[in-house]
XYZ file of C-alpha atoms in Angstrom:
405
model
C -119.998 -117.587 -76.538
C -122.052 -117.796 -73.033
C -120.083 -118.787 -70.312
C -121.674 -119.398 -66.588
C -118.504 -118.755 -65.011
C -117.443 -115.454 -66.675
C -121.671 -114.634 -66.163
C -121.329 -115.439 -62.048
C -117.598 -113.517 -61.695
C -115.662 -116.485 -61.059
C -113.623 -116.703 -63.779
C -112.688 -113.108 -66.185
C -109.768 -114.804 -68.107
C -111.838 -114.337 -71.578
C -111.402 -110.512 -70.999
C -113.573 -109.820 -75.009
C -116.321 -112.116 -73.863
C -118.845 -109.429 -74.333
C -117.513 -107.986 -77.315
C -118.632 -109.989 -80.798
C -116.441 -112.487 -82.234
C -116.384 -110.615 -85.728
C -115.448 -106.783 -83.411
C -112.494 -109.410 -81.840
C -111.312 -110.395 -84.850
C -111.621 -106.585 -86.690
C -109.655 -104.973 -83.671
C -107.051 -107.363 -83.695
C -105.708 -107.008 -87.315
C -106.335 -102.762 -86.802
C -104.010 -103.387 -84.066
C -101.266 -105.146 -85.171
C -101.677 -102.787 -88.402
C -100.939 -99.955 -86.223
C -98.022 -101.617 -84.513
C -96.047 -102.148 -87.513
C -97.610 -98.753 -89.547
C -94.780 -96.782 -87.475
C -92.202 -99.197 -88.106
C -92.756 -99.318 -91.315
C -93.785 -96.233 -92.934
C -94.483 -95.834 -96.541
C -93.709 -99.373 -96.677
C -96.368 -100.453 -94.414
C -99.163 -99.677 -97.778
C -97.236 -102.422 -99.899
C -98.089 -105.440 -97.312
C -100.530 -107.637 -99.009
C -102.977 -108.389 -95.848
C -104.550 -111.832 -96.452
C -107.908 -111.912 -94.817
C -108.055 -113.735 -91.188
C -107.931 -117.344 -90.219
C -110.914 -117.060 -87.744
C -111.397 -120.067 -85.118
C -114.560 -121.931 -83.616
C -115.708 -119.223 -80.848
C -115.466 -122.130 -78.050
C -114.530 -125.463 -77.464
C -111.475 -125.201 -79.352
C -108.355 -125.294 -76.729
C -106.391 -128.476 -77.015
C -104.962 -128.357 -73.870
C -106.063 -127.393 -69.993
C -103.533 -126.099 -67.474
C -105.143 -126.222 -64.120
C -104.801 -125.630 -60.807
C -105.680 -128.348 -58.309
C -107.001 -127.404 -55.071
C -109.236 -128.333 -52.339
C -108.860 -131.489 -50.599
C -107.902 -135.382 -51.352
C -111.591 -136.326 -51.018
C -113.104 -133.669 -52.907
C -110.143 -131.879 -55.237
C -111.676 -129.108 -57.597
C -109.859 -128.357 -60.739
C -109.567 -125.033 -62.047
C -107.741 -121.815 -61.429
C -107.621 -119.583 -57.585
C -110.335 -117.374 -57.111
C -109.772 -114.619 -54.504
C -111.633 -115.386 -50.926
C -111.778 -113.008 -47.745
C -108.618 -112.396 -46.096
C -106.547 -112.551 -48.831
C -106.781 -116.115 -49.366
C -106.719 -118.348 -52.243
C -109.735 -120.680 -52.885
C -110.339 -123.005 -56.231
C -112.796 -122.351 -58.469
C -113.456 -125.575 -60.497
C -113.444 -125.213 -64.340
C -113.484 -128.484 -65.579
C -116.735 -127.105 -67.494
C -115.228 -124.534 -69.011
C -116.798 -123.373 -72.915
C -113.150 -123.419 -74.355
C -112.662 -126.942 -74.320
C -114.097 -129.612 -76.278
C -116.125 -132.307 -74.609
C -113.575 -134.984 -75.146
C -111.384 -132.844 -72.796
C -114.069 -131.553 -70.391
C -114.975 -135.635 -69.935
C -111.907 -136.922 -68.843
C -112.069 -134.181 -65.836
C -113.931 -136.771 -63.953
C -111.970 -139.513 -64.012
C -109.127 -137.679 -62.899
C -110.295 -136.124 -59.377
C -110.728 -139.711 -59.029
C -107.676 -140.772 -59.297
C -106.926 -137.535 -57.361
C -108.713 -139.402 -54.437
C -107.336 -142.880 -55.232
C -104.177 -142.056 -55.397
C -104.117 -139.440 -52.142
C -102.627 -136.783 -53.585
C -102.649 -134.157 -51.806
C -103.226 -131.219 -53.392
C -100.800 -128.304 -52.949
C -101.804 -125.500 -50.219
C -101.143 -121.901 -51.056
C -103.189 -120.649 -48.727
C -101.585 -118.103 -46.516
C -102.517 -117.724 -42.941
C -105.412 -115.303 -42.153
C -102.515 -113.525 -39.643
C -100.472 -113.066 -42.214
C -101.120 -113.096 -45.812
C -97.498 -113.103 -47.363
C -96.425 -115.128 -49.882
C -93.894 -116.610 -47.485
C -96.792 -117.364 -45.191
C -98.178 -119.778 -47.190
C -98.411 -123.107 -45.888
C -96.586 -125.041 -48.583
C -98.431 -128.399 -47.390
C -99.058 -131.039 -50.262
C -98.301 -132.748 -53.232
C -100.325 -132.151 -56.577
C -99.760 -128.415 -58.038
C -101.388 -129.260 -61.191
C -103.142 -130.953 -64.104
C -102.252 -130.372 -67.503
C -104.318 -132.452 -70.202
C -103.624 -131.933 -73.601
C -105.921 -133.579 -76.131
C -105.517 -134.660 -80.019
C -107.535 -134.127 -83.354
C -108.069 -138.069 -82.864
C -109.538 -137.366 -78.853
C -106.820 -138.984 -77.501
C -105.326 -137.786 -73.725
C -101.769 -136.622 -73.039
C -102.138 -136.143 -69.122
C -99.499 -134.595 -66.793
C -99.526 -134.264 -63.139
C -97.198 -131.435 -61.941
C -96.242 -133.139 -58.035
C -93.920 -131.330 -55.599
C -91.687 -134.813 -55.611
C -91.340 -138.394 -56.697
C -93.207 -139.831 -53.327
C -96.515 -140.482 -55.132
C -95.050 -142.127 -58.185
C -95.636 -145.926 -56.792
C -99.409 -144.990 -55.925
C -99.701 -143.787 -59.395
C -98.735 -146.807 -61.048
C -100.515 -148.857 -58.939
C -103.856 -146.903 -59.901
C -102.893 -146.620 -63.413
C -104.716 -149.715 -65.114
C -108.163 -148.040 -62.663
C -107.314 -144.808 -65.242
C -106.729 -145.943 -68.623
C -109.988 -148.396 -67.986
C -111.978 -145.458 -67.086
C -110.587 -143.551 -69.928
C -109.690 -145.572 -72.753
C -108.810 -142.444 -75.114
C -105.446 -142.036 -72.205
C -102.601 -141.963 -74.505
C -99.712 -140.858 -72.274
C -99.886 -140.117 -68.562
C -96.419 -138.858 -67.284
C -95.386 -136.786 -63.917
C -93.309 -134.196 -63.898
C -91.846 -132.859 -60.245
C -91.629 -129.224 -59.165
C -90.007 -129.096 -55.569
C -89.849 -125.010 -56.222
C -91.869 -122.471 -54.508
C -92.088 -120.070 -56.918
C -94.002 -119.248 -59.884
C -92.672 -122.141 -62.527
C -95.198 -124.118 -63.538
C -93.011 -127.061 -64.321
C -90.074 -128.803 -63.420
C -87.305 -130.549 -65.502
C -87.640 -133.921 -64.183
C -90.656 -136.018 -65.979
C -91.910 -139.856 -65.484
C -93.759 -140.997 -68.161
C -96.054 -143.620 -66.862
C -97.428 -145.329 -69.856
C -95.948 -147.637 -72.250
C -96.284 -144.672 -74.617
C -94.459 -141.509 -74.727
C -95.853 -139.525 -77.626
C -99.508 -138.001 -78.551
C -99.847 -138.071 -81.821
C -101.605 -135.194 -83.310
C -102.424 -134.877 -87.372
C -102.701 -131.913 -88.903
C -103.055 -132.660 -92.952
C -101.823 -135.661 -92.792
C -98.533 -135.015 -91.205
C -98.230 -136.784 -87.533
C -96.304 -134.583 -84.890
C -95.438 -136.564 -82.186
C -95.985 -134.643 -78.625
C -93.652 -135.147 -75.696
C -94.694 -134.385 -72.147
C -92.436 -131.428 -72.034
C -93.107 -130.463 -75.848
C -94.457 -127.229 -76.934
C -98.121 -127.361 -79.409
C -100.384 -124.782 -80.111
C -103.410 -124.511 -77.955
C -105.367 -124.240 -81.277
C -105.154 -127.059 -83.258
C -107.485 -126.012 -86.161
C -105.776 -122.439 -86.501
C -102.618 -124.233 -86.357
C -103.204 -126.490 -89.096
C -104.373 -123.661 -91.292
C -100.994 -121.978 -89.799
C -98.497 -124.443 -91.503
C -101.050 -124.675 -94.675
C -100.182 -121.056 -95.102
C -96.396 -121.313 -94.145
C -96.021 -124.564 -96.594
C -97.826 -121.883 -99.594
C -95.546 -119.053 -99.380
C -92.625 -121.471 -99.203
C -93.410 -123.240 -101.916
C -94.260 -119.712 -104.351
C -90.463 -118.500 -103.201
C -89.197 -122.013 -103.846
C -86.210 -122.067 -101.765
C -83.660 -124.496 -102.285
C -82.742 -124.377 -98.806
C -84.538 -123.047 -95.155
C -83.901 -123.182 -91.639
C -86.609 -123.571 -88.784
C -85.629 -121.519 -85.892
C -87.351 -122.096 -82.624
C -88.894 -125.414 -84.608
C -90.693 -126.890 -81.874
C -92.102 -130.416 -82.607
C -91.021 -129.458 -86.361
C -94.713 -128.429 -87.484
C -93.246 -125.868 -90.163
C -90.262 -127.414 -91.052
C -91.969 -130.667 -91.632
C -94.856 -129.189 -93.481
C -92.290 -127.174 -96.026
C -89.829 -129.593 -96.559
C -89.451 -130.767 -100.610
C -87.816 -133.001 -102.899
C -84.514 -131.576 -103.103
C -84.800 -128.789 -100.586
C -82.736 -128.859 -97.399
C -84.327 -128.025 -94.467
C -82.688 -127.731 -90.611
C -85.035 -127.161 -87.443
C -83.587 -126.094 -84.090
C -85.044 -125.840 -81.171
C -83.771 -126.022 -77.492
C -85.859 -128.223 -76.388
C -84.066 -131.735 -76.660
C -87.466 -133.485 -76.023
C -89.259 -131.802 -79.185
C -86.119 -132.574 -81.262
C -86.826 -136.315 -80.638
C -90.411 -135.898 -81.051
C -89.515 -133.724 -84.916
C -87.320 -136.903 -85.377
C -89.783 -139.294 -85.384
C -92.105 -137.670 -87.637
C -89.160 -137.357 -90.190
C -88.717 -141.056 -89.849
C -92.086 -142.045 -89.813
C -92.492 -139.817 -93.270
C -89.726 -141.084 -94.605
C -90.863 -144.427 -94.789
C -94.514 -144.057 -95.687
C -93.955 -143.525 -99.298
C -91.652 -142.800 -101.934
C -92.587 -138.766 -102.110
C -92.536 -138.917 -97.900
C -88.588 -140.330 -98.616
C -87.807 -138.069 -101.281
C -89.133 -134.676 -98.946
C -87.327 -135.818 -95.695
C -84.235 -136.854 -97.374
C -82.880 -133.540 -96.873
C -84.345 -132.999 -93.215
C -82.357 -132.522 -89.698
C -83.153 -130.949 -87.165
C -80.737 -130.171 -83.610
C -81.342 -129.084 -79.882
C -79.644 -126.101 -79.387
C -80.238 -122.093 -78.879
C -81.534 -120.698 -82.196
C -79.438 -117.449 -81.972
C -76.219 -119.090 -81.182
C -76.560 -121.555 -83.933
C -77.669 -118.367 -86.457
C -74.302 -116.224 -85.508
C -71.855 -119.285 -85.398
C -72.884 -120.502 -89.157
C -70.491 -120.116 -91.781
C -71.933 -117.603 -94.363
C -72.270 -119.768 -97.102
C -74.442 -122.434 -94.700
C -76.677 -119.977 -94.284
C -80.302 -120.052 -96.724
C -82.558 -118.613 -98.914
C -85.275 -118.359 -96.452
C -85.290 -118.648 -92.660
C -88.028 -119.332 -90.523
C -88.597 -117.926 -87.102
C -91.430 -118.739 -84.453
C -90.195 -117.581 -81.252
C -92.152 -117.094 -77.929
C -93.553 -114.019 -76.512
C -90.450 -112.024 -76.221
C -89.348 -112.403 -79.647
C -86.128 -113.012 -81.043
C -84.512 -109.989 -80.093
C -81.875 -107.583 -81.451
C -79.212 -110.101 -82.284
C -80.748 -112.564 -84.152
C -82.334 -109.492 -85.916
C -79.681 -107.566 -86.539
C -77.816 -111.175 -88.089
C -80.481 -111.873 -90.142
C -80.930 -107.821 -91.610
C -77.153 -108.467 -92.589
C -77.096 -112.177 -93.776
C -77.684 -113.821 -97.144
C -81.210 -115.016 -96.722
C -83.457 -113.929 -98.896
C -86.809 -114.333 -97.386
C -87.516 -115.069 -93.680
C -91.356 -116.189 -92.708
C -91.667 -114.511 -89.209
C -94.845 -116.458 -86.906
C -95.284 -114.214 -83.925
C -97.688 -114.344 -81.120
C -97.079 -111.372 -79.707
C -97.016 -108.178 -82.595
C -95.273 -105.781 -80.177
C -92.265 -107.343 -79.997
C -92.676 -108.112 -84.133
C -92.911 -104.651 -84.850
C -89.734 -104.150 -82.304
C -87.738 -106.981 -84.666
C -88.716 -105.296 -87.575
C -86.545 -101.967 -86.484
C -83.876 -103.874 -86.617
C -84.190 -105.325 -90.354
C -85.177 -102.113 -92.363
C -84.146 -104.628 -95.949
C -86.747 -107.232 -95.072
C -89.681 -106.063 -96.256
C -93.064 -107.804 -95.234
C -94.486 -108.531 -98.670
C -97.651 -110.398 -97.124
C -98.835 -111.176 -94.062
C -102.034 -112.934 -92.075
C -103.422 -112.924 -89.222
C -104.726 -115.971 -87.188
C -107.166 -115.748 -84.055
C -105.405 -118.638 -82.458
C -107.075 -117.225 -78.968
C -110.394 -115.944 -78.918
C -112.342 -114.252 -76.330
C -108.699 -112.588 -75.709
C -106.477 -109.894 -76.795
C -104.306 -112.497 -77.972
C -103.478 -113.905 -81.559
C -100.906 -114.772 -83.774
C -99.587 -113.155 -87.052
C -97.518 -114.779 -90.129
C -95.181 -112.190 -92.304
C -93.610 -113.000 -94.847
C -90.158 -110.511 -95.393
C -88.497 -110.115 -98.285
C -85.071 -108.802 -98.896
C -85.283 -105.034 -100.644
């Protein structure tokens, strides 16, 4: 992939730019090989390795998360680039290689609402006396732009404003926006008063009649909430649940939990005809949004009723709900796709001494996979796949598949 930006030094976030796609992919499954090797010992030669699920080299980020700088009349959209005297200037990547058109297109429109609407965007520039953090000048309203897009090119748009003071302006600007971009599904705002490095707050407007963005992914609609979590690779995520849904259905469980479900993407896409399935996530807003999609299943056909019948899905903290089942609640097979920092000790430790036969493990980070796997020496992996949901980074994801010695 050619990228100006990374070409001119502005931007260096694709840190394997220079390095071919097929070397990218190579290292990364040699890596997390020699991650879990240790872990695993002897063991570690009886892991079927399915070969990878490769993506599109650019244009295939669903969603943006950008910085908004400069001014009201001329905003750019992008991330901070260093400038002299330690301050922080914009450097606009609305053309950026990693997202498709659809998403690159509706950049316009919005620094024009940008300007419409007078938002002001936030200034982190510290003075050239004193370049602190503290010494920024905190001025401003507009932090950032987030713009997710679906397999159907439709817009989920969030503005990330320091408080509600702009929300009037917005609405009055809105019908301006969803002529100029008819594709706008959902435009919400969500307030960050905070000086510190969040990017979000908990408070969120939704603006539009509609709340959700619907995105399909072999025929099963999940329904995205402002504040929902999706994969920023929507092709490698489909061919994430097809492989999820295929192990499932060789082990056959009668019964599975989804911890750390999300929107319910694997827990929708392995639920059965007479298999009970439970998701939990924290995230009260993606419980609503896996709700939906259970309904909406439900009542599209006779098989969609018969799969869902034996669906639920709960907010609530997947560990806590793991340790404070009764034993004879608990599975065959349990499902966990937790962020970055895996799902530590104590959800490892209760699953290396529960019932379950089989737990499906989706990781995005293999260091902290390989540091689960100490801690459950009887599940084996018995397969396992990697996925290059991020190329042109170090970054990817990797499905296991443990079985219980």
């Amino acid at each position: 992939m050619q990228c100006h930006h990374y070409d001119a030094g502005r931007c260096r976030s694709c840190t394997l730019l220079e390095v071919a796609y097929p070397t990218q992919v190579a290292d990364k499954e040699r890596h997390v090989r020699e991650l879990l090797e240790p872990v695993l010992g002897e063991r570690a030669h009886d892991v079927a390795w399915l070969p990878p699920v490769t993506s599109a080299e650019g244009g295939f980020r669903n969603k943006a998360k950008m910085v908004v700088t400069g001014s009201v009349d001329a905003p750019v959209i992008g991330i901070l680039g260093a400038l002299p005297f330690g301050e922080a200037g914009g450097v606009d990547l609305t053309d950026c290689p990693l997202y498709p058109q659809v998403l690159q297109a509706a950049f316009g429109p919005l620094a024009a609402l940008i300007t419409r609407a007078r938002l002001e965007p936030y200034d982190l520039t510290p003075s050239r006396a004193r370049v602190t953090p503290r010494d920024a000048a905190r001025r401003g309203e507009l932090k950032h732009l987030l713009v997710t897009v679906s397999p159907a090119g439709e817009l989920l748009v969030r503005l990330v404003l320091r408080s509600q003071e702009p929300v009037a302006r917005l609405r009055k600007h809105l019908p301006w926006l969803q002529a100029e971009l008819p594709n706008l599904a959902v435009l919400s705002v969500n307030v960050q008063p905070e000086h510190k490095a969040v990017l979000e707050g908990e408070l969120e407007i939704v603006l539009t009649e509609r709340q959700t963005l619907p995105m399909t992914l072999d025929g099963i609609t999940l329904h995205l909430r402002p504040q929902s979590f999706f994969q920023t690779n929507t092709d490698v995520a489909a061919a994430l649940y097809r492989q999820a849904r295929e192990w499932v259905d060789d082990v056959a469980p009668a019964g599975l939990w989804d911890l750390y479900c999300g929107v319910g993407g694997f827990a929708l896409h392995c639920a059965a005809p007479g298999r009970s399935v439970t998701g939990i996530e924290l995230s009260a807003e993606a419980v609503a949004s896996a709700e939906v999609t259970r309904g909406e299943l439900a009542s599209a056909s006779r098989e969609g009723a018969a799969a869902m019948a034996g669906v639920r899905f709960a907010a609530g903290d997947a560990t806590a709900f793991a340790l404070g089942a009764s034993p004879d609640d608990v599975p065959e097979l349990v499902i966990v796709n937790p962020p970055r920092r895996g799902i530590g000790p104590e959800l490892a430790e209760w699953l290396e001494t529960s019932s379950a036969r089989w737990v499906l493990y989706s990781s995005c980070n293999a260091v902290t996979l390989a540091r689960d796997l100490e801690h459950m020496p009887s599940l084996r992996p018995a397969q396992a796949r990697l996925l290059d949901m991020f190329p042109q980074t170090r970054h990817y994801e990797v499905l296991t598949l443990l079985t219980r010695a």
